[in-house]
Short mmCIF file of C-alpha atoms and ligand atoms in Angstrom, two decimals:
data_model
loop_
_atom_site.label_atom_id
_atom_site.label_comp_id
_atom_site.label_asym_id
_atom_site.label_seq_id
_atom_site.Cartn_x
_atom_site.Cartn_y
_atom_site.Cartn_z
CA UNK E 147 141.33 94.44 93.49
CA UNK E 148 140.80 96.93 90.49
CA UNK E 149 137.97 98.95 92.38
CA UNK E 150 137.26 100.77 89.09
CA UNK E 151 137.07 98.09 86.96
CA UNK E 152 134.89 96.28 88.92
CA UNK E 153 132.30 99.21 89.25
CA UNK E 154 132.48 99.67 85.40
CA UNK E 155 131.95 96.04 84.67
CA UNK E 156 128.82 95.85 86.58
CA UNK E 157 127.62 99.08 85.06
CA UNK E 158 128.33 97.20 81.55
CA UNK E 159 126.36 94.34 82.56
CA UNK E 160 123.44 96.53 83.20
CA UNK E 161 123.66 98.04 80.10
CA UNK E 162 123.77 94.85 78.28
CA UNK E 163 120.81 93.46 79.63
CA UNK E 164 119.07 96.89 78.92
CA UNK E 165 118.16 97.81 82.34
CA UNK E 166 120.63 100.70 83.41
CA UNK E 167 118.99 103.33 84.69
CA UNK E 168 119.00 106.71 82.98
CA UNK E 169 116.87 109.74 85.43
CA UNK E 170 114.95 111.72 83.65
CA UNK E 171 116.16 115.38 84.77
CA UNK E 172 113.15 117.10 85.22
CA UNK E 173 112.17 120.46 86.49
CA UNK E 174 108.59 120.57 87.92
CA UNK E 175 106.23 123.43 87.37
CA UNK E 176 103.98 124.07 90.51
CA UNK E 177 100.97 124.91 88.92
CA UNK E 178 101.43 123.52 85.78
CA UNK E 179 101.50 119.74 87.22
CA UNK E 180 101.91 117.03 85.16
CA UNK E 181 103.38 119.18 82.56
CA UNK E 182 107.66 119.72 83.47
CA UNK E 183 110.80 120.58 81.62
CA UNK E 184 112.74 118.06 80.52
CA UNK E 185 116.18 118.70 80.39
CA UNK E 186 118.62 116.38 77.91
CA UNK E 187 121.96 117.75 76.69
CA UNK E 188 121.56 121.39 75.77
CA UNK E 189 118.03 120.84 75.50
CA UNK E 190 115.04 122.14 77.89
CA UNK E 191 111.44 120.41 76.35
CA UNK E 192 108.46 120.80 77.44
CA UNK E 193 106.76 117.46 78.71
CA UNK E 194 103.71 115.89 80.31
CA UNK E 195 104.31 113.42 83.34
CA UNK E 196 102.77 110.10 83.67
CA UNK E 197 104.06 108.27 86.06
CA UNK E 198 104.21 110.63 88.99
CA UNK E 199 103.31 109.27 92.37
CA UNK E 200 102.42 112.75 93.20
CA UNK E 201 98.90 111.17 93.11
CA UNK E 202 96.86 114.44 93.69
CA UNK E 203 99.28 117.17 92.62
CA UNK E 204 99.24 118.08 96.65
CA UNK E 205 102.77 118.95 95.46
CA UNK E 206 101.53 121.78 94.34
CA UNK E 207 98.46 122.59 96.26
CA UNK E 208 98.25 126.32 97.10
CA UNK E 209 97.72 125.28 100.99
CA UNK E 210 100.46 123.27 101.51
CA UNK E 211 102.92 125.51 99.55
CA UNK E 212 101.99 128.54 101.53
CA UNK E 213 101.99 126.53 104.85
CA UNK E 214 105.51 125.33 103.52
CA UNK E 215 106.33 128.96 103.23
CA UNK E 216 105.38 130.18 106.89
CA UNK E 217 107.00 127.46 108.82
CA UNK E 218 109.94 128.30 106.89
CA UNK E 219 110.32 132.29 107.64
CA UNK E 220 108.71 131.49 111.33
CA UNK E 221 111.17 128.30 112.27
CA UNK E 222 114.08 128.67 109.61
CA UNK E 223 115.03 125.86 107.57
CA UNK E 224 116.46 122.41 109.16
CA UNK E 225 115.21 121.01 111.89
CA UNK E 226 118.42 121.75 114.11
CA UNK E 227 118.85 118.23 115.50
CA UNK E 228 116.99 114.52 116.14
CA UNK E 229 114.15 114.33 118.34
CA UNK E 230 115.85 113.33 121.08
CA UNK E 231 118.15 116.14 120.95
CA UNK E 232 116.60 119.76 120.67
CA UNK E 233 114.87 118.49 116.72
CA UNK E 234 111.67 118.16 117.80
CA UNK E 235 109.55 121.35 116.89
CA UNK E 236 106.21 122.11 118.02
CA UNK E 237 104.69 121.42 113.87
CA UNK E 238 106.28 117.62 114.54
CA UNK E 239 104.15 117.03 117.59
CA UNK E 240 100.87 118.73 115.40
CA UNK E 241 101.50 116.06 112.67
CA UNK E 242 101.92 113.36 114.92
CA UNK E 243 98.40 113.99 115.79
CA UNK E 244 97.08 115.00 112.86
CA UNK E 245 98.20 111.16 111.73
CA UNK E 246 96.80 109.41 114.60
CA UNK E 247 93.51 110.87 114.22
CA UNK E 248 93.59 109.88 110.43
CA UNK E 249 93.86 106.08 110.94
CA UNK E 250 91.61 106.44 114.05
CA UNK E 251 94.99 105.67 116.35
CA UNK E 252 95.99 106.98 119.77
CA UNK E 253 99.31 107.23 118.65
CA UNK E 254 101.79 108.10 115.36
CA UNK E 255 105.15 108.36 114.74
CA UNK E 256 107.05 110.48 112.20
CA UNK E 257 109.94 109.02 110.57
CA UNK E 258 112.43 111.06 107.63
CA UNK E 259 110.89 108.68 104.84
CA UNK E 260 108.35 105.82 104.29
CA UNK E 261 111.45 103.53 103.22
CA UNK E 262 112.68 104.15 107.10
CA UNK E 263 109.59 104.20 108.81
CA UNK E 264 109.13 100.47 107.41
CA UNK E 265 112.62 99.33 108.01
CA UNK E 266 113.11 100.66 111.69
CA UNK E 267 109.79 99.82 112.57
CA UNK E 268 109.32 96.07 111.14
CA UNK E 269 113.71 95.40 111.85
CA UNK E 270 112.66 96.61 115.80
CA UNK E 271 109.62 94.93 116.49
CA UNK E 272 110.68 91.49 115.01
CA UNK E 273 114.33 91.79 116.80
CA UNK E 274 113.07 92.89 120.42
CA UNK E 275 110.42 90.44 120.81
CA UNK E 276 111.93 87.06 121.40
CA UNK E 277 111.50 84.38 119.28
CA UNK E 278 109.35 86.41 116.73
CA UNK E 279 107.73 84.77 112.90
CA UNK E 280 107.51 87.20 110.58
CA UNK E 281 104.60 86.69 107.80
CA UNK E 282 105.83 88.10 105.05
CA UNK E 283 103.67 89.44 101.68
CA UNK E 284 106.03 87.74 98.53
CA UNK E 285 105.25 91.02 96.69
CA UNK E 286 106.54 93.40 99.74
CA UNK E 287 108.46 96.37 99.13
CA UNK E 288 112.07 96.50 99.76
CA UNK E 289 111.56 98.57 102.40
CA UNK E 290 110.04 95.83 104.43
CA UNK E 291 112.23 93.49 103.21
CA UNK E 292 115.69 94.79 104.12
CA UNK E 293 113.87 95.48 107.81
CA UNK E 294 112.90 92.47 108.26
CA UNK E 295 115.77 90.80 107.37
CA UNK E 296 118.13 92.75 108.81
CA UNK E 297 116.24 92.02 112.00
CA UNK E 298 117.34 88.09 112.06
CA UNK E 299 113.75 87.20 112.86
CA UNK E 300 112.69 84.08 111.29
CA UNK E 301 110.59 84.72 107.98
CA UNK E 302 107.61 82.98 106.54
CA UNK E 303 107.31 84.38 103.25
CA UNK E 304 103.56 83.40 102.18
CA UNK E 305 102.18 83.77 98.77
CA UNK E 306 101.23 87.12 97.10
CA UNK E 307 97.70 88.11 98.81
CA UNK E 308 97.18 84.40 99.67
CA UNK E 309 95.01 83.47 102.32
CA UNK E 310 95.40 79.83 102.29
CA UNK E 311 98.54 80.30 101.77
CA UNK E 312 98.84 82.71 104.97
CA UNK E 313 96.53 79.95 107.12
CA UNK E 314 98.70 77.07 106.01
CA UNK E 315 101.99 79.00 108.01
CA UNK E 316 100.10 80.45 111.33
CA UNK E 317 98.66 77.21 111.52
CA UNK E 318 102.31 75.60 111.52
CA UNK E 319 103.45 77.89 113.79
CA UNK E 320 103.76 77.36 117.79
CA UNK E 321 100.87 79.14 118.89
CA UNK E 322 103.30 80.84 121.93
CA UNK E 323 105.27 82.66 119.47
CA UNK E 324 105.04 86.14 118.52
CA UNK E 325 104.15 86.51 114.88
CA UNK E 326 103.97 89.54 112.28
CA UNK E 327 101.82 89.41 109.60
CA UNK E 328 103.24 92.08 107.21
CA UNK E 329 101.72 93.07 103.69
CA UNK E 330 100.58 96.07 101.76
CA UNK E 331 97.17 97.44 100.90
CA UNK E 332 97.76 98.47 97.24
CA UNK E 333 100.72 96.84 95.56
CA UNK E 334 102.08 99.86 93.38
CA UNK E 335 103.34 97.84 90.28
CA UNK E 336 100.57 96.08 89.06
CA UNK E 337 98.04 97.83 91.57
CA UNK E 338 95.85 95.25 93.31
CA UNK E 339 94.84 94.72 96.51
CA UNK E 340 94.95 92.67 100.00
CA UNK E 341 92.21 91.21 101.31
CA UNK E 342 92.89 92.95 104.25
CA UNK E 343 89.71 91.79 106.25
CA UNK E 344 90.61 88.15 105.94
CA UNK E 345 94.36 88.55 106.80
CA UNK E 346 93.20 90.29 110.08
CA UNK E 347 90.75 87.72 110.81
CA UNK E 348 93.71 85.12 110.03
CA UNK E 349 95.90 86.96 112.31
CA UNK E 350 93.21 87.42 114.80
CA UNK E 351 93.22 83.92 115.11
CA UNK E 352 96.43 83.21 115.70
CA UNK E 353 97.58 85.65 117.73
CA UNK E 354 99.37 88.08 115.27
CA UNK E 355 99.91 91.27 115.24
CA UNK E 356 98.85 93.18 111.97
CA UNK E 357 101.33 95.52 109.72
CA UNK E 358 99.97 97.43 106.76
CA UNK E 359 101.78 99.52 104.27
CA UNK E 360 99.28 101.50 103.37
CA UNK E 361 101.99 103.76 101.26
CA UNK E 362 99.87 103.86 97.69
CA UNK E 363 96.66 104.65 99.37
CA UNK E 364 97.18 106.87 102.05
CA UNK E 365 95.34 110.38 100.78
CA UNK E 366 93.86 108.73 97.68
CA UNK E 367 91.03 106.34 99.48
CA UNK E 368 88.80 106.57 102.29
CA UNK E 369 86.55 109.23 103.36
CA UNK E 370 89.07 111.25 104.96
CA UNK E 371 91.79 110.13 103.18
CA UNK E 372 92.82 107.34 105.50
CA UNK E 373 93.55 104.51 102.68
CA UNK E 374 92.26 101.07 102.01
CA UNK E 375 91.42 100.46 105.61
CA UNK E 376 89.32 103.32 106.41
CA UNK E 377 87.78 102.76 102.66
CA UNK E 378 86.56 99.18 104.12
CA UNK E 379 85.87 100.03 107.87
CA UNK E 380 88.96 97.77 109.51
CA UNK E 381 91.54 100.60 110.31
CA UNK E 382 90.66 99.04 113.86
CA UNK E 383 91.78 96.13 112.91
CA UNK E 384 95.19 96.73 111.84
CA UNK E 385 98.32 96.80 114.61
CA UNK E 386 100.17 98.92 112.56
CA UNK E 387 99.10 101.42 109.48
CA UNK E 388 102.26 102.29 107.71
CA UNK E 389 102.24 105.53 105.79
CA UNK E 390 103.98 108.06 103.43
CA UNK E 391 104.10 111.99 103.53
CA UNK E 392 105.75 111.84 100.05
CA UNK E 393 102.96 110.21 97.28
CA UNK E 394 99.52 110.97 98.03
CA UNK E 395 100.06 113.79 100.41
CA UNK E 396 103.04 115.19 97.83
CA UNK E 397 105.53 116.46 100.09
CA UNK E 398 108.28 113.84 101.79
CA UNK E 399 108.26 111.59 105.03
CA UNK E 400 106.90 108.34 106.53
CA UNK E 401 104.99 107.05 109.58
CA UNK E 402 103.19 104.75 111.52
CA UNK E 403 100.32 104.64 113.62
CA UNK E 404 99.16 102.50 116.12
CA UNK E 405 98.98 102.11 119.83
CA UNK E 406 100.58 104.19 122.26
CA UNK E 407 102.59 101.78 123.69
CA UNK E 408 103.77 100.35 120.39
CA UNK E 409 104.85 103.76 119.33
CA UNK E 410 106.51 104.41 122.23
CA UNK E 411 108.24 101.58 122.07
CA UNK E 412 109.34 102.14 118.37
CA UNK E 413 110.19 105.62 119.40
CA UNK E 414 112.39 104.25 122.45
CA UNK E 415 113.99 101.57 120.35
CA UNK E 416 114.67 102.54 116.63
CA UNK E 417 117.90 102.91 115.77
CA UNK E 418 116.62 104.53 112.32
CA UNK E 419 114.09 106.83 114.49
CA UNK E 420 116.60 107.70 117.20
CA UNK E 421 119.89 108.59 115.60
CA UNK E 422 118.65 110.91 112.61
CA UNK E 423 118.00 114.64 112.20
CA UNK E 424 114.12 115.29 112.24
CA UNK E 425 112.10 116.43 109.14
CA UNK E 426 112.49 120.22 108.59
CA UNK E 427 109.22 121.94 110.22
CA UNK E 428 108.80 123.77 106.81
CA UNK E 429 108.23 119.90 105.72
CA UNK E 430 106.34 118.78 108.51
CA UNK E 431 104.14 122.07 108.10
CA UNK E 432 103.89 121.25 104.18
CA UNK E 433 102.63 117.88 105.17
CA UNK E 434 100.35 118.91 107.57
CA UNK E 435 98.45 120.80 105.68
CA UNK E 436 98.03 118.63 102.98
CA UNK E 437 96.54 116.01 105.19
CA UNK E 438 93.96 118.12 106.63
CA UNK E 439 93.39 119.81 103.46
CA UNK E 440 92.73 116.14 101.94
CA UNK E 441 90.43 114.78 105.17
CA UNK E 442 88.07 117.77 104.46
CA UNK E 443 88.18 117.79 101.12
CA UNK E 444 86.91 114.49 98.55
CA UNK E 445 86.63 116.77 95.10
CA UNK E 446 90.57 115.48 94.55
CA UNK E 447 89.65 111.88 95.38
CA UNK E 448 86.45 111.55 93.16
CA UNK E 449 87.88 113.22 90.21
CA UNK E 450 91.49 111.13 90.44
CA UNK E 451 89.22 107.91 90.03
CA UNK E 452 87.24 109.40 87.21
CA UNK E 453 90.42 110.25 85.69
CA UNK E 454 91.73 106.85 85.97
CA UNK E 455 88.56 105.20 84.72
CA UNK E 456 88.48 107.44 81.58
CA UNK E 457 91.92 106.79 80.97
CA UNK E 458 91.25 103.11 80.91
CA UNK E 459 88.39 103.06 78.67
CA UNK E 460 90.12 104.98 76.36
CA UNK E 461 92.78 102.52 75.83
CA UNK E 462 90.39 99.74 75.57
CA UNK E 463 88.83 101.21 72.67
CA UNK E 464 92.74 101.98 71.01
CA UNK E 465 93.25 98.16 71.54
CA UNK E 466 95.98 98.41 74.29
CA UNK E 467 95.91 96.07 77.11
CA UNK E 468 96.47 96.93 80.07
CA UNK E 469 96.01 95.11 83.86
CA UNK E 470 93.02 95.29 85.23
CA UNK E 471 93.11 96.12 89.14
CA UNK E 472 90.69 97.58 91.51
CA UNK E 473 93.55 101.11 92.34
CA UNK E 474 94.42 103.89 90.36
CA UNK E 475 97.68 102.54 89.02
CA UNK E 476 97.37 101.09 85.27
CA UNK E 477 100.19 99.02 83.92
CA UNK E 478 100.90 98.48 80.38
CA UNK E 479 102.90 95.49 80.10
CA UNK E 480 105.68 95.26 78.06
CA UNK E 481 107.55 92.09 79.52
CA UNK E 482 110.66 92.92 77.89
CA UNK E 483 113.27 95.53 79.38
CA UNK E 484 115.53 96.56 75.81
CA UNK E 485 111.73 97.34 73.98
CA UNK E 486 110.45 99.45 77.25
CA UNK E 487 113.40 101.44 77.21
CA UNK E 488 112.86 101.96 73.65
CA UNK E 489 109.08 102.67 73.91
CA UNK E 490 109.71 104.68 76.82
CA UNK E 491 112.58 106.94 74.80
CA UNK E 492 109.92 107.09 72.36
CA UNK E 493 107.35 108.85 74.07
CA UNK E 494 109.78 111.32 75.22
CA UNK E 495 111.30 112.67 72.59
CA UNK E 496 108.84 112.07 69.62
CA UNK E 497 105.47 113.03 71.70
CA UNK E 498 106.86 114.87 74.87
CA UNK E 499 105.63 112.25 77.10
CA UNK E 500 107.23 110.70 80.15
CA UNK E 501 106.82 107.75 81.70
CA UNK E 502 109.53 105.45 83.11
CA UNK E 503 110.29 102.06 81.92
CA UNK E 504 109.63 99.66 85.21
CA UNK E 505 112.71 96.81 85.05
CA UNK E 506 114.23 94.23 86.97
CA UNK E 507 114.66 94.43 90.51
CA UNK E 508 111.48 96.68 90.94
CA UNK E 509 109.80 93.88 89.21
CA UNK E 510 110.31 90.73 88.29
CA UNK E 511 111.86 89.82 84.70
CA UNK E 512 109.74 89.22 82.11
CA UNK E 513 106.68 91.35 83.32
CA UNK E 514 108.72 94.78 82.36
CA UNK E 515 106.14 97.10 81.72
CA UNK E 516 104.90 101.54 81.81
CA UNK E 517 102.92 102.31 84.63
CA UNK E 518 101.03 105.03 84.08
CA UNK E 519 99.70 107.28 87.03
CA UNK E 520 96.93 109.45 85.74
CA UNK E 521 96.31 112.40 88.66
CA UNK E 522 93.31 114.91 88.81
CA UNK E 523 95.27 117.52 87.13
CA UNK E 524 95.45 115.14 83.84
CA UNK E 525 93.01 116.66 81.04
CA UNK E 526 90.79 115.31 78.35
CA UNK E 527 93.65 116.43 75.84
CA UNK E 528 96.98 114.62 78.09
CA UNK E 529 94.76 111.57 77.44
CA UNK E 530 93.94 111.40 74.08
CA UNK E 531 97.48 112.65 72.84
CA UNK E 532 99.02 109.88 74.84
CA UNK E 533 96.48 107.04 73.88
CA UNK E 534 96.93 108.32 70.34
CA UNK E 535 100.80 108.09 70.94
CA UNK E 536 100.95 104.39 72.34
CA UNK E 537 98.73 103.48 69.53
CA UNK E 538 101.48 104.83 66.92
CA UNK E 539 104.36 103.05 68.74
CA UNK E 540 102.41 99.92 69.20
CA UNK E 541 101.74 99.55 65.55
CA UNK E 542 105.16 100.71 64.68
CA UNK E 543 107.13 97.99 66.59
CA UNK E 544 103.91 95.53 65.71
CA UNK E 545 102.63 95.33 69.41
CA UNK E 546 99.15 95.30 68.65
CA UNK E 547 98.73 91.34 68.42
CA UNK E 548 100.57 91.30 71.64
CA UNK E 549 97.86 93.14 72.95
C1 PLP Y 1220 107.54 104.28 97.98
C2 PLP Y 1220 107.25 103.16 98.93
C3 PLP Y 1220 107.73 103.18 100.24
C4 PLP Y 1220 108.71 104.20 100.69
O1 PLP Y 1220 108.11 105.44 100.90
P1 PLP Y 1220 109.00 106.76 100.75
O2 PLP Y 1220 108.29 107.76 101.56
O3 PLP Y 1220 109.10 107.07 99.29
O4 PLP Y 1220 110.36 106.43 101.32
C5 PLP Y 1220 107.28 102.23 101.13
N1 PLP Y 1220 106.43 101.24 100.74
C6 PLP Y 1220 106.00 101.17 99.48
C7 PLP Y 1220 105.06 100.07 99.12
C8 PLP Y 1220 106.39 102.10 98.53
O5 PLP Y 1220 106.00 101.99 97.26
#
């Protein structure tokens, strides 16, 4: 085979169908978040970021960056092996807690990202128990995905937030079987949500266990931060809570939290838990503080939603559609993946704005689209001067109608 030629076919192919992915190089300002450099060329620009998932600008919180900052001159800076073997530091065992308590757990478990705390956790549960269903959200991340498939369990993939759907399949199901009904609270490309309440009730009745990514909510809703759940009352309900260190609570890392059994058990069993270095305690500090930092605090929570709300009214009165959802995430659909490349390069260099087309495989063809992430740090001025910015593009390349 001509390895090289192969590779640069396939790139060519994604170029063609306009989808190759260019990264924006970017050099973040901690407290100047959303505003960056953008680097391109020779070039350093100034520009304001959209479509963070940095929800809160905790990335730059002055707690968590000096907490980062202690555990790093008190512990040094990598973790110095897994947790099995000599990795696990005292600020590990602190977050550990610190997460149980949030989702109202007796037990959490810290994994290197959310991508691996979903695909250990959901490939070992639906391996070791024997003859295990997994329920499967159609709109899952790939993180789920990929674990539960590489787990050989049997999958029931039931329609996007569907309870009928969802009752249909338990229903058809030997009752004797263990079964894992796995979704997401808020789905983070076009930003609606479960009905988590009825898919517990479902699973209740059936004799499922529950799994929740709770990934784009975790920080962002909830009294104490605690996501959709806690928002609605059911953390109880859930088996599992997934979670991220890396979007709401802006540093890096992933979780879950449930019984102490089932962590244990996850803990025992993981390969993806087991054989990997453990989070740097600088990082696990980092994240620390910006949970407890966020369960105290609500001011960041409150004024994110207002944030989001005034952003959305403003683009309703420029004339540009966008999907209406119950989150914080608002989509502007494009459906086309050449023209939100070309929208997108517009923003950036004509008005210094940044945000990343969204293309095929994160979402389906045809529904390519911006998603825009407005955070509390986002002022009256970002807003108008990007509103004011679509609505120049859109009349340019004669989108209005299409809105
Ligand atoms: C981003 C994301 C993950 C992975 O979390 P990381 O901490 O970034 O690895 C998991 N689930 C969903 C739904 C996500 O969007």
């Amino acid at each position: 085979m001509k390895y090289e030629a192969f590779f640069e076919r396939h790139i060519e192919s994604l170029r063609q169908e306009g989808r190759y992915r260019v990264f924006a190089d970017l050099e973040r300002k901690a407290g100047a978040f959303p505003q960056a450099l953008h680097r391109h060329g020779a070039q350093a620009r100034p520009v304001t970021v959209w479509c963070s998932n940095d929800y809160l600008g905790m990335g730059q919180h002055p707690l968590v960056i000096e907490a980062m900052h202690e555990a790093l001159n008190r512990c040094g800076a990598g973790a110095g092996g897994t947790r099995n073997i000599s990795g696990t530091n005292h600020t590990h065992v602190l977050l550990e807690r610190e997460i149980a308590d949030l989702h109202g757990k007796p037990a959490a478990l810290l994994f290197n990202s959310g991508y691996m705390s979903n695909w250990a956790t959901l490939s070992t549960l639906a391996s070791r128990m024997p003859g295990c269903v997994v329920l499967s959200d159609a709109s899952n991340h790939a993180s789920m995905i990929e674990g539960i498939r590489h787990s050989r369990a049997e999958t029931q993939v039931f329609a996007h937030n569907d309870p009928d759907d969802l009752a249909r399949r338990l229903a058809a199901l030997d009752p004797h079987r263990p079964k894992i009904v796995a979704f997401e609270s808020v789905y983070s490309m076009d930003g609606d949500i479960a009905p988590i309440e009825t898919f517990c009730d479902l699973a209740d009745e059936h004799g499922a266990m529950t799994y929740l990514d709770e990934v784009h909510a975790v920080g962002l809703y909830g009294p104490r931060g605690g996501g959709i759940a806690e928002a609605r009352g059911l953390s109880h309900r859930l088996t599992v809570i997934e979670g991220t260190l890396a979007k709401g609570f802006g540093v890096v890392g992933g979780y879950i939290a449930g019984s102490e059994a089932l962590c244990d058990f996850v803990r025992s069993c993981a390969s993806g838990f087991i054989f990997t270095t453990s989070v740097p305690p600088a990082i696990a500090a980092g994240a620390l503080a910006s949970i407890r930092h966020l369960k105290a605090s609500g001011v960041e929570r409150e004024r994110h939603q207002e944030r989001v709300a005034t952003l959305r009214a403003r683009l309703d009165r420029a004339g540009i559609a966008h999907l209406a959802n119950e989150s914080h995430i608002v989509p502007v659909m494009v459906g086309d993946a050449a023209l939100c490349k070309t929208i997108s390069d517009t923003l950036m260099e004509r008005f210094g704005i940044y945000v990343q087309p969204i293309n095929y495989p994160t979402v389906p063809r045809g529904t390519e689209r911006l998603r825009f992430t407005p955070t509390p740090m986002h002022t009256d001025d970002d807003i108008d001067h990007l509103v004011a910015s679509l609505a120049t593009v859109w009349s340019e390349l004669g989108m209005r109608e299409a809105a």
